[in-house]
Amino acid sequence: MGRTKVVGPAGRYGTRYGVSLRKRVRDVLLKRYAKHTCPFCEAKGTVYRITTGIWKCRKCGNTWAGAAYTPFSELATYIKKPIVKKEY
Ligand SMILES: [Zn+2]
C-alpha cells in the first residue's frame, strides 16, 4: 500500500484528486486502520473491518455492526450487542 509522509494511507491515490481531498481521505483511513480495542475481550489491535460497518475481533471471534470507518458509532454507545456471539 502506498504511504506517504503527508497523506499517509491516502498515498495510494498517487498525485490524483488534489492534496486537500487526499488529506481528508487520510483522516478517515487512519481511523479505519488505527488499533481499535475489542469491546468484548478488550484486546488491543485485534479488531479489523470485514466490510463497511461490519467489524470482527481476531481474538474472541465476535462480529458486530459498527460505523463504516470506525468500529463504533455514536449509536453503539447504547447498543452493545454483537451480531454473532461466539460460544465458548
Ligand atoms: Zn475480542
mmCIF file of C-alpha atoms and ligand atoms in Angstrom:
data_model
loop_
_atom_site.group_PDB
_atom_site.id
_atom_site.type_symbol
_atom_site.label_atom_id
_atom_site.label_comp_id
_atom_site.label_asym_id
_atom_site.label_seq_id
_atom_site.Cartn_x
_atom_site.Cartn_y
_atom_site.Cartn_z
ATOM 1 C CA MET A 1 0.000 0.000 0.000
ATOM 2 C CA GLY A 2 1.310 3.370 -0.924
ATOM 3 C CA ARG A 3 2.005 5.524 2.081
ATOM 4 C CA THR A 4 3.427 8.992 2.062
ATOM 5 C CA LYS A 5 4.620 11.425 4.689
ATOM 6 C CA VAL A 6 1.908 13.966 4.015
ATOM 7 C CA VAL A 7 -1.213 11.945 3.290
ATOM 8 C CA GLY A 8 -0.315 8.563 4.864
ATOM 9 C CA PRO A 9 -2.552 5.723 3.614
ATOM 10 C CA ALA A 10 -4.190 8.078 1.107
ATOM 11 C CA GLY A 11 -0.857 7.956 -0.728
ATOM 12 C CA ARG A 12 -2.366 5.063 -2.708
ATOM 13 C CA TYR A 13 -4.138 7.657 -4.825
ATOM 14 C CA GLY A 14 -0.798 8.985 -6.086
ATOM 15 C CA THR A 15 -0.940 12.574 -7.201
ATOM 16 C CA ARG A 16 -4.622 12.404 -8.080
ATOM 17 C CA TYR A 17 -7.585 14.293 -6.612
ATOM 18 C CA GLY A 18 -5.581 17.135 -5.056
ATOM 19 C CA VAL A 19 -3.842 17.269 -1.707
ATOM 20 C CA SER A 20 -6.671 18.743 0.361
ATOM 21 C CA LEU A 21 -9.028 15.972 -0.709
ATOM 22 C CA ARG A 22 -6.394 13.329 -0.028
ATOM 23 C CA LYS A 23 -5.816 14.801 3.422
ATOM 24 C CA ARG A 24 -9.499 14.354 4.183
ATOM 25 C CA VAL A 25 -9.384 10.757 2.975
ATOM 26 C CA ARG A 26 -6.290 10.246 5.150
ATOM 27 C CA ASP A 27 -8.217 11.258 8.263
ATOM 28 C CA VAL A 28 -10.860 8.631 7.538
ATOM 29 C CA LEU A 29 -8.387 5.889 6.618
ATOM 30 C CA LEU A 30 -6.240 6.483 9.688
ATOM 31 C CA LYS A 31 -9.277 5.944 11.887
ATOM 32 C CA ARG A 32 -10.131 2.799 9.964
ATOM 33 C CA TYR A 33 -6.641 1.274 10.285
ATOM 34 C CA ALA A 34 -6.000 2.509 13.815
ATOM 35 C CA LYS A 35 -5.544 -0.095 16.552
ATOM 36 C CA HIS A 36 -9.019 -0.494 17.948
ATOM 37 C CA THR A 37 -9.801 -2.169 21.244
ATOM 38 C CA CYS A 38 -12.237 -5.077 21.214
ATOM 39 C CA PRO A 39 -15.383 -4.279 23.214
ATOM 40 C CA PHE A 40 -15.783 -7.914 24.260
ATOM 41 C CA CYS A 41 -12.349 -9.249 25.213
ATOM 42 C CA GLU A 42 -10.668 -5.845 25.475
ATOM 43 C CA ALA A 43 -7.727 -6.988 23.360
ATOM 44 C CA LYS A 44 -5.936 -4.178 21.565
ATOM 45 C CA GLY A 45 -5.286 -4.223 17.839
ATOM 46 C CA THR A 46 -7.267 -7.395 17.136
ATOM 47 C CA VAL A 47 -10.229 -5.609 15.585
ATOM 48 C CA TYR A 48 -10.499 -5.400 11.824
ATOM 49 C CA ARG A 49 -13.175 -4.428 9.339
ATOM 50 C CA ILE A 50 -14.736 -7.224 7.289
ATOM 51 C CA THR A 51 -16.743 -4.849 5.151
ATOM 52 C CA THR A 52 -18.344 -1.447 5.532
ATOM 53 C CA GLY A 53 -19.833 -1.292 9.013
ATOM 54 C CA ILE A 54 -19.020 -4.879 10.000
ATOM 55 C CA TRP A 55 -16.176 -5.401 12.459
ATOM 56 C CA LYS A 56 -14.600 -8.508 13.854
ATOM 57 C CA CYS A 57 -12.130 -9.384 16.587
ATOM 58 C CA ARG A 58 -9.351 -11.828 15.722
ATOM 59 C CA LYS A 59 -9.015 -12.990 19.288
ATOM 60 C CA CYS A 60 -12.532 -13.691 20.570
ATOM 61 C CA GLY A 61 -14.244 -14.055 17.184
ATOM 62 C CA ASN A 62 -17.080 -11.659 17.902
ATOM 63 C CA THR A 63 -18.647 -9.834 14.980
ATOM 64 C CA TRP A 64 -20.655 -6.678 15.373
ATOM 65 C CA ALA A 65 -22.098 -3.764 13.470
ATOM 66 C CA GLY A 66 -20.240 -0.504 13.874
ATOM 67 C CA ALA A 67 -19.759 2.612 11.845
ATOM 68 C CA ALA A 68 -18.469 2.498 8.278
ATOM 69 C CA TYR A 69 -14.888 3.515 9.110
ATOM 70 C CA THR A 70 -14.712 3.045 12.864
ATOM 71 C CA PRO A 71 -15.805 0.041 14.984
ATOM 72 C CA PHE A 72 -18.312 2.172 16.890
ATOM 73 C CA SER A 73 -20.756 4.857 16.005
ATOM 74 C CA GLU A 74 -22.316 7.265 18.463
ATOM 75 C CA LEU A 75 -25.297 4.940 18.475
ATOM 76 C CA ALA A 76 -23.164 1.963 19.554
ATOM 77 C CA THR A 77 -22.779 3.551 22.959
ATOM 78 C CA TYR A 78 -26.364 2.460 23.579
ATOM 79 C CA ILE A 79 -26.423 -0.786 21.636
ATOM 80 C CA LYS A 80 -23.676 -3.137 22.740
ATOM 81 C CA LYS A 81 -24.819 -6.410 21.262
ATOM 82 C CA PRO A 82 -22.784 -8.468 18.835
ATOM 83 C CA ILE A 83 -24.497 -9.885 15.762
ATOM 84 C CA VAL A 84 -22.638 -13.135 16.140
ATOM 85 C CA LYS A 85 -21.752 -14.137 19.651
ATOM 86 C CA LYS A 86 -19.211 -16.916 19.702
ATOM 87 C CA GLU A 87 -19.795 -19.842 22.028
ATOM 88 C CA TYR A 88 -17.011 -20.518 24.486
HETATM 89 ZN ZN ZN B 1 -12.293 -9.642 21.098
#
